[in-house]
Structures are given as C-alpha cells and as structure tokens.
mmCIF file of C-alpha atoms in Angstrom:
data_model
loop_
_atom_site.group_PDB
_atom_site.id
_atom_site.type_symbol
_atom_site.label_atom_id
_atom_site.label_comp_id
_atom_site.label_asym_id
_atom_site.label_seq_id
_atom_site.Cartn_x
_atom_site.Cartn_y
_atom_site.Cartn_z
ATOM 1 C CA ASP Z 1 171.083 99.373 126.910
ATOM 2 C CA GLU Z 2 172.698 101.544 129.472
ATOM 3 C CA ARG Z 3 175.424 102.771 127.063
ATOM 4 C CA PRO Z 4 175.873 106.316 125.639
ATOM 5 C CA ARG Z 5 175.739 104.903 122.114
ATOM 6 C CA ARG Z 6 172.155 104.020 122.530
ATOM 7 C CA ALA Z 7 171.380 107.762 121.721
ATOM 8 C CA GLU Z 8 172.695 107.106 118.047
ATOM 9 C CA ARG Z 9 170.567 104.065 117.558
ATOM 10 C CA LEU Z 10 167.593 105.967 118.873
ATOM 11 C CA GLN Z 11 168.242 108.860 116.627
ATOM 12 C CA LEU Z 12 168.388 106.473 113.420
ATOM 13 C CA GLY Z 13 165.367 104.453 114.641
ATOM 14 C CA PHE Z 14 163.320 107.717 114.705
ATOM 15 C CA GLU Z 15 164.608 108.707 111.123
ATOM 16 C CA LEU Z 16 163.813 105.562 109.779
ATOM 17 C CA ALA Z 17 160.428 105.465 111.452
ATOM 18 C CA ARG Z 18 159.781 108.999 109.940
ATOM 19 C CA ARG Z 19 160.820 107.860 106.531
ATOM 20 C CA PHE Z 20 158.535 104.872 106.497
ATOM 21 C CA ASP Z 21 155.757 106.221 108.558
ATOM 22 C CA ALA Z 22 156.488 103.456 110.904
ATOM 23 C CA HIS Z 23 155.847 102.618 114.616
ATOM 24 C CA LEU Z 24 159.012 102.647 116.776
ATOM 25 C CA VAL Z 25 159.195 100.386 119.771
ATOM 26 C CA ALA Z 26 162.070 101.155 122.215
ATOM 27 C CA LEU Z 27 163.015 98.185 124.325
ATOM 28 C CA PHE Z 28 165.009 98.503 127.323
ATOM 29 C CA ALA Z 29 166.630 95.323 128.516
ATOM 30 C CA LEU Z 30 169.620 94.515 130.637
ATOM 31 C CA GLY Z 31 171.416 91.365 131.429
ATOM 32 C CA ALA Z 32 172.124 90.320 134.842
ATOM 33 C CA ALA Z 33 175.068 91.924 136.446
ATOM 34 C CA ARG Z 34 178.131 89.560 136.588
ATOM 35 C CA ILE Z 35 178.704 89.287 140.380
ATOM 36 C CA PRO Z 36 181.033 86.553 141.620
ATOM 37 C CA SER Z 37 179.341 83.558 143.387
ATOM 38 C CA TYR Z 38 181.179 84.217 146.555
ATOM 39 C CA ALA Z 39 179.923 87.717 146.706
ATOM 40 C CA ARG Z 40 176.221 86.636 146.284
ATOM 41 C CA ALA Z 41 176.697 83.828 148.872
ATOM 42 C CA GLU Z 42 178.118 86.389 151.540
ATOM 43 C CA ALA Z 43 175.925 89.331 150.818
ATOM 44 C CA GLY Z 44 173.165 87.914 148.537
ATOM 45 C CA PRO Z 45 170.304 90.145 149.829
ATOM 46 C CA ILE Z 46 172.247 93.257 149.915
ATOM 47 C CA VAL Z 47 173.897 92.704 146.436
ATOM 48 C CA GLN Z 48 170.429 91.908 145.042
ATOM 49 C CA GLU Z 49 168.998 95.122 146.449
ATOM 50 C CA ILE Z 50 171.942 97.184 144.953
ATOM 51 C CA GLU Z 51 171.544 95.615 141.611
ATOM 52 C CA THR Z 52 167.736 96.197 141.465
ATOM 53 C CA ARG Z 53 168.210 99.778 142.458
ATOM 54 C CA GLN Z 54 170.900 100.328 139.639
ATOM 55 C CA ARG Z 55 168.839 98.756 137.114
ATOM 56 C CA SER Z 56 165.777 100.878 138.153
ATOM 57 C CA GLU Z 57 167.929 103.998 137.856
ATOM 58 C CA ALA Z 58 169.265 103.002 134.528
ATOM 59 C CA ALA Z 59 165.844 102.411 133.205
ATOM 60 C CA ARG Z 60 164.411 105.684 134.609
ATOM 61 C CA ALA Z 61 167.358 107.572 132.751
ATOM 62 C CA ALA Z 62 166.988 105.678 129.531
ATOM 63 C CA GLU Z 63 163.267 106.400 129.443
ATOM 64 C CA GLU Z 64 163.638 109.927 130.119
ATOM 65 C CA GLU Z 65 166.200 110.068 127.187
ATOM 66 C CA PHE Z 66 163.746 108.198 124.909
ATOM 67 C CA ARG Z 67 160.754 110.575 125.923
ATOM 68 C CA GLN Z 68 162.829 113.592 124.973
ATOM 69 C CA ALA Z 69 163.619 112.174 121.647
ATOM 70 C CA GLU Z 70 160.132 111.146 121.121
ATOM 71 C CA ARG Z 71 158.797 114.793 121.809
ATOM 72 C CA ARG Z 72 161.409 115.920 119.255
ATOM 73 C CA ALA Z 73 160.318 113.605 116.633
ATOM 74 C CA ALA Z 74 156.673 113.653 117.160
ATOM 75 C CA ALA Z 75 156.689 110.011 116.041
ATOM 76 C CA LYS Z 76 154.459 107.033 116.692
ATOM 77 C CA ALA Z 77 156.398 105.356 119.327
ATOM 78 C CA GLU Z 78 156.288 103.345 122.536
ATOM 79 C CA TRP Z 79 158.680 102.337 125.381
ATOM 80 C CA ARG Z 80 158.975 98.823 126.668
ATOM 81 C CA LEU Z 81 160.998 97.677 129.830
ATOM 82 C CA SER Z 82 161.905 94.166 130.444
ATOM 83 C CA THR Z 83 163.486 92.479 133.409
ATOM 84 C CA ASP Z 84 163.715 89.092 131.474
ATOM 85 C CA ASP Z 85 166.817 87.570 130.093
ATOM 86 C CA VAL Z 86 167.927 90.153 127.571
ATOM 87 C CA THR Z 87 168.315 88.038 124.654
ATOM 88 C CA ALA Z 88 164.952 86.436 125.210
ATOM 89 C CA ALA Z 89 163.292 89.742 125.698
ATOM 90 C CA VAL Z 90 164.785 91.231 122.540
ATOM 91 C CA ARG Z 91 163.975 88.100 120.428
ATOM 92 C CA LEU Z 92 160.270 88.132 121.629
ATOM 93 C CA SER Z 93 159.754 91.665 120.614
ATOM 94 C CA ALA Z 94 161.601 90.992 117.268
ATOM 95 C CA ARG Z 95 159.001 88.628 116.225
ATOM 96 C CA TYR Z 96 156.533 91.336 115.874
ATOM 97 C CA ALA Z 97 158.828 93.908 114.156
ATOM 98 C CA ASP Z 98 159.800 94.568 110.526
ATOM 99 C CA LEU Z 99 163.324 95.636 111.528
ATOM 100 C CA VAL Z 100 165.516 95.242 114.560
ATOM 101 C CA ILE Z 101 168.152 98.093 115.335
ATOM 102 C CA ALA Z 102 170.957 96.944 117.578
ATOM 103 C CA GLY Z 103 174.447 98.179 118.467
ATOM 104 C CA GLN Z 104 177.678 96.729 117.008
ATOM 105 C CA PRO Z 105 179.379 94.825 119.924
ATOM 106 C CA GLU Z 106 182.553 96.579 121.160
ATOM 107 C CA PRO Z 107 185.767 94.973 121.291
ATOM 108 C CA GLY Z 108 186.582 92.927 124.384
ATOM 109 C CA GLU Z 109 183.092 92.404 125.361
ATOM 110 C CA PRO Z 110 182.379 88.729 124.968
ATOM 111 C CA LEU Z 111 178.704 88.993 126.293
ATOM 112 C CA ALA Z 112 177.784 91.809 123.819
ATOM 113 C CA GLN Z 113 179.374 89.676 120.961
ATOM 114 C CA ALA Z 114 177.494 86.649 122.118
ATOM 115 C CA PHE Z 115 174.206 88.665 122.166
ATOM 116 C CA ALA Z 116 174.801 90.012 118.729
ATOM 117 C CA ALA Z 117 175.311 86.630 117.430
ATOM 118 C CA ASP Z 118 172.392 85.126 118.894
ATOM 119 C CA LEU Z 119 170.113 87.912 117.913
ATOM 120 C CA LEU Z 120 171.310 87.866 114.263
ATOM 121 C CA LEU Z 121 170.903 84.053 113.826
ATOM 122 C CA SER Z 122 167.619 83.581 115.839
ATOM 123 C CA ALA Z 123 165.558 86.891 115.488
ATOM 124 C CA GLY Z 124 163.781 85.747 112.365
ATOM 125 C CA ARG Z 125 163.943 89.512 111.265
ATOM 126 C CA PRO Z 126 166.465 91.605 109.527
ATOM 127 C CA VAL Z 127 168.844 93.217 111.965
ATOM 128 C CA LEU Z 128 170.340 96.634 111.409
ATOM 129 C CA PHE Z 129 173.651 97.000 113.346
ATOM 130 C CA VAL Z 130 174.857 100.454 114.073
ATOM 131 C CA PRO Z 131 178.604 100.911 114.627
ATOM 132 C CA TYR Z 132 179.929 101.632 117.831
ATOM 133 C CA ALA Z 133 182.076 104.506 116.576
ATOM 134 C CA GLY Z 134 180.925 107.308 114.296
ATOM 135 C CA ARG Z 135 177.759 109.309 113.590
ATOM 136 C CA PHE Z 136 174.869 107.843 111.629
ATOM 137 C CA PRO Z 137 171.965 110.168 111.497
ATOM 138 C CA ASP Z 138 170.671 108.282 108.246
ATOM 139 C CA CYS Z 139 171.463 105.324 106.174
ATOM 140 C CA GLY Z 140 170.634 103.617 102.865
ATOM 141 C CA LYS Z 141 171.397 106.218 100.341
ATOM 142 C CA ARG Z 142 174.479 104.429 98.955
ATOM 143 C CA VAL Z 143 174.307 100.648 99.500
ATOM 144 C CA LEU Z 144 176.646 97.808 98.989
ATOM 145 C CA VAL Z 145 174.967 94.363 98.439
ATOM 146 C CA ALA Z 146 177.166 91.442 99.166
ATOM 147 C CA TRP Z 147 175.926 88.699 97.095
ATOM 148 C CA ASN Z 148 176.659 85.044 97.024
ATOM 149 C CA ALA Z 149 173.520 83.581 95.754
ATOM 150 C CA SER Z 150 172.721 81.947 99.050
ATOM 151 C CA ARG Z 151 169.389 81.530 100.884
ATOM 152 C CA GLU Z 152 170.473 84.038 103.561
ATOM 153 C CA ALA Z 153 171.780 86.591 101.040
ATOM 154 C CA ALA Z 154 168.404 86.397 99.094
ATOM 155 C CA ARG Z 155 166.421 86.817 102.245
ATOM 156 C CA ALA Z 156 168.624 89.943 103.112
ATOM 157 C CA VAL Z 157 168.056 91.626 99.744
ATOM 158 C CA SER Z 158 164.248 90.911 100.041
ATOM 159 C CA ASP Z 159 164.052 92.346 103.612
ATOM 160 C CA ALA Z 160 166.049 95.361 102.444
ATOM 161 C CA LEU Z 161 163.873 96.198 99.454
ATOM 162 C CA PRO Z 162 162.073 99.219 101.089
ATOM 163 C CA LEU Z 163 165.498 100.850 101.822
ATOM 164 C CA LEU Z 164 166.900 99.717 98.388
ATOM 165 C CA ALA Z 165 164.012 101.405 96.709
ATOM 166 C CA GLY Z 166 164.824 104.831 98.120
ATOM 167 C CA ALA Z 167 168.550 104.585 97.535
ATOM 168 C CA ASP Z 168 170.538 106.963 95.278
ATOM 169 C CA ALA Z 169 172.948 104.080 94.362
ATOM 170 C CA VAL Z 170 172.906 100.287 94.891
ATOM 171 C CA ALA Z 171 176.098 98.331 94.100
ATOM 172 C CA VAL Z 172 175.608 94.542 93.871
ATOM 173 C CA VAL Z 173 178.996 92.763 94.276
ATOM 174 C CA ALA Z 174 179.536 88.958 94.004
ATOM 175 C CA PHE Z 175 182.773 88.273 96.026
ATOM 176 C CA ASP Z 176 184.852 85.203 94.857
ATOM 177 C CA PRO Z 177 181.789 83.881 93.021
ATOM 178 C CA ASP Z 178 181.627 80.167 92.448
ATOM 179 C CA SER Z 179 180.041 79.707 89.012
ATOM 180 C CA ALA Z 180 177.890 76.713 90.392
ATOM 181 C CA ASP Z 181 176.085 79.053 92.626
ATOM 182 C CA HIS Z 182 175.627 81.835 90.252
ATOM 183 C CA GLY Z 183 173.988 82.443 86.731
ATOM 184 C CA GLU Z 184 176.271 83.178 83.691
ATOM 185 C CA MET Z 185 177.316 86.408 85.023
ATOM 186 C CA PRO Z 186 177.560 86.599 88.771
ATOM 187 C CA GLY Z 187 175.230 89.262 90.222
ATOM 188 C CA ALA Z 188 173.390 90.091 87.122
ATOM 189 C CA ASP Z 189 170.383 88.043 88.029
ATOM 190 C CA ILE Z 190 169.922 89.774 91.518
ATOM 191 C CA ALA Z 191 170.393 93.033 89.890
ATOM 192 C CA LEU Z 192 167.585 92.214 87.366
ATOM 193 C CA TYR Z 193 165.481 91.197 90.261
ATOM 194 C CA LEU Z 194 166.004 94.405 91.857
ATOM 195 C CA ALA Z 195 165.320 96.373 88.645
ATOM 196 C CA ARG Z 196 161.929 94.568 88.487
ATOM 197 C CA HIS Z 197 161.225 96.046 91.951
ATOM 198 C CA GLY Z 198 162.151 99.677 90.815
ATOM 199 C CA VAL Z 199 165.693 99.427 92.225
ATOM 200 C CA LYS Z 200 168.444 100.854 90.053
ATOM 201 C CA ALA Z 201 171.559 98.655 90.833
ATOM 202 C CA THR Z 202 174.878 97.858 89.123
ATOM 203 C CA ALA Z 203 176.411 94.428 89.148
ATOM 204 C CA ALA Z 204 180.048 93.361 89.458
ATOM 205 C CA ARG Z 205 182.158 90.594 90.547
ATOM 206 C CA GLN Z 206 185.433 90.775 92.677
ATOM 207 C CA SER Z 207 187.877 88.084 93.200
ATOM 208 C CA ALA Z 208 190.796 88.294 95.565
ATOM 209 C CA PRO Z 209 191.773 84.771 96.779
ATOM 210 C CA ASP Z 210 194.354 86.069 99.037
ATOM 211 C CA VAL Z 211 191.880 88.189 101.121
ATOM 212 C CA ASP Z 212 189.033 86.786 103.065
ATOM 213 C CA ILE Z 213 185.438 87.563 102.054
ATOM 214 C CA GLY Z 214 184.831 89.904 105.163
ATOM 215 C CA ASN Z 215 187.699 92.223 104.449
ATOM 216 C CA GLN Z 216 186.816 92.301 100.840
ATOM 217 C CA ILE Z 217 183.375 93.505 101.731
ATOM 218 C CA LEU Z 218 184.643 96.126 104.146
ATOM 219 C CA SER Z 219 187.244 97.383 101.618
ATOM 220 C CA ARG Z 220 184.727 97.568 98.705
ATOM 221 C CA ALA Z 221 182.126 99.361 101.072
ATOM 222 C CA ALA Z 222 184.851 102.110 101.618
ATOM 223 C CA ASP Z 223 185.539 102.283 97.846
ATOM 224 C CA VAL Z 224 182.005 102.974 96.938
ATOM 225 C CA ASN Z 225 181.496 105.249 99.842
ATOM 226 C CA ALA Z 226 178.605 103.100 100.988
ATOM 227 C CA ASP Z 227 176.428 103.949 104.092
ATOM 228 C CA LEU Z 228 174.836 100.546 104.417
ATOM 229 C CA ILE Z 229 175.983 97.026 103.752
ATOM 230 C CA VAL Z 230 173.279 94.439 103.011
ATOM 231 C CA MET Z 231 174.364 90.900 103.336
ATOM 232 C CA GLY Z 232 173.179 87.496 104.842
ATOM 233 C CA GLY Z 233 174.210 86.303 108.390
ATOM 234 C CA TYR Z 234 175.791 83.017 108.687
ATOM 235 C CA GLY Z 235 176.294 80.596 111.681
ATOM 236 C CA HIS Z 236 177.470 77.015 112.023
ATOM 237 C CA SER Z 237 177.561 74.651 115.062
ATOM 238 C CA ARG Z 238 180.801 74.374 116.923
ATOM 239 C CA LEU Z 239 181.083 72.070 119.800
ATOM 240 C CA ARG Z 240 177.310 72.542 120.552
ATOM 241 C CA GLU Z 241 177.812 76.292 120.457
ATOM 242 C CA LEU Z 242 176.354 78.523 117.523
ATOM 243 C CA ALA Z 243 179.394 80.508 116.086
ATOM 244 C CA LEU Z 244 179.158 83.157 113.253
ATOM 245 C CA GLY Z 245 180.644 82.282 109.884
ATOM 246 C CA GLY Z 246 183.892 83.832 108.935
ATOM 247 C CA ALA Z 247 182.609 86.818 106.752
ATOM 248 C CA THR Z 248 179.640 87.635 109.124
ATOM 249 C CA ARG Z 249 182.219 87.662 112.229
ATOM 250 C CA SER Z 250 184.695 89.802 110.336
ATOM 251 C CA VAL Z 251 182.246 92.331 109.097
ATOM 252 C CA LEU Z 252 180.465 92.544 112.496
ATOM 253 C CA GLU Z 253 183.776 93.072 114.311
ATOM 254 C CA ALA Z 254 185.301 95.555 111.942
ATOM 255 C CA MET Z 255 182.255 97.476 110.222
ATOM 256 C CA THR Z 256 182.245 101.320 109.888
ATOM 257 C CA VAL Z 257 178.825 101.550 108.299
#
C-alpha cells in the first residue's frame, strides 16, 4: 500500500523468502479514494484525473522502493500492480501463494480493518500480520501456538509447520479448554503431532475465566517473549456482515508480535 510501514513488511518478506528459498510477489493495490458524491458530481473528470495521477505516482514510488530492496536481497521476486478493487486483487494473488504478508490495521481506520477481516477469512491461505508499531526483521524463533482443538486452529498449525520446524522454542497453550474438545490433557495431542514433524514443543493449559481469550493470548505471548503467534482466524455472520470472532478481533487490534 502507500504507507511507510510497507517497508517493514517488505523486509520481512524478503527475509522469509531467503530462509525458505521462496519466490516473493510484491502486490501494490490501492482502494478507491473516498471522495464525496457531490464533489464527483460537480468536478467528476477533474477529480478522476487527479486521483489517477496520485495513484500512478504512489505506484511508481512503491515500485522503486521494491526494486531497491530486491537488489539488496538478490532474491527471486516480482512486482505486480493492480487497479482492481484492493480486496479482490489481494485475494486473487493469495490463491497462488503459500503465505500472505499483510499489515495490521491501525486504530481508527475502518476500511483497513474491514480489509484485514475479509482477507483473513476469505484468502484461503495463511496470513501473517505485521504489527503497525515496532521493528520486525525476522519472526518464528519463539512461537506461541494458541490451541483450542478447532478446525481453524488445526489448519493454522499445519500451515505454520515450516516456521515451527525452524523455531528455537514452541509453546502450545490451551486457553480455557473445554474437555469435550480436547483429549485427556489439553494441548498434549497437538504437541505430539508437532513432535512427529520434528518440532520440539511444550504443552500447557491456562484458565482465567475473568479475562477474555484474546487478552490471555497477548499476555502469554509477552510472558514467553514470543515473536510469533499462531492461531486460527474466526468469523461469524452478523446482520449479513462477516464479523471477526472475539479472540481474533482482540489479537488483531492489539497484537505487538
């Protein structure tokens, strides 16, 4: 996108591409400018010309930034530019990737928040959200796996296996586990699954009924000094809109890793 934090995402993307000998795709896509209808009605052609010029200038600046990073990294990479709807453009490219790297939406930006939610729930691929504050040259050395024995959590763990296999420490934590959804020892079965894939993981359970799951996850991530959280993304229908579940929303709003 056009924000300064894109450089942080790009750097992390190149680092992961280097680590896994992967092909990096940089997709630049911007949503339509929010211009009041009266302004478009009164000066439609002029407004459209200005918008087109600004988008072209933003794209040129972004591509130059990408080319410089590409030369430094000497990586296998390509640049893509889309003038389509931003959500549709990212979703389409995501279908043909192993991982999508996106920015955490900043507070007070409903369009960015809606984009992040739609991407998370419709991309069909794992999404790595990079926080809007902090430095993240690398990730996946100390990992917290938030486990609730759900389909989404199982998919997230499976998708994260390449990162988990190279981690120095993996902590699997079952938060407020319901015994009906877990085995005799919550978290033990998924830790065994990871061990069979060469991942050394510890298993634990945490119960704090007075604290919502999202804040428990964030607090535990800080306690274990995690640099990556692996968890399932959840949504539910609300008045014909797709809304994020409570823990997913809490973590996406307040994550620092």
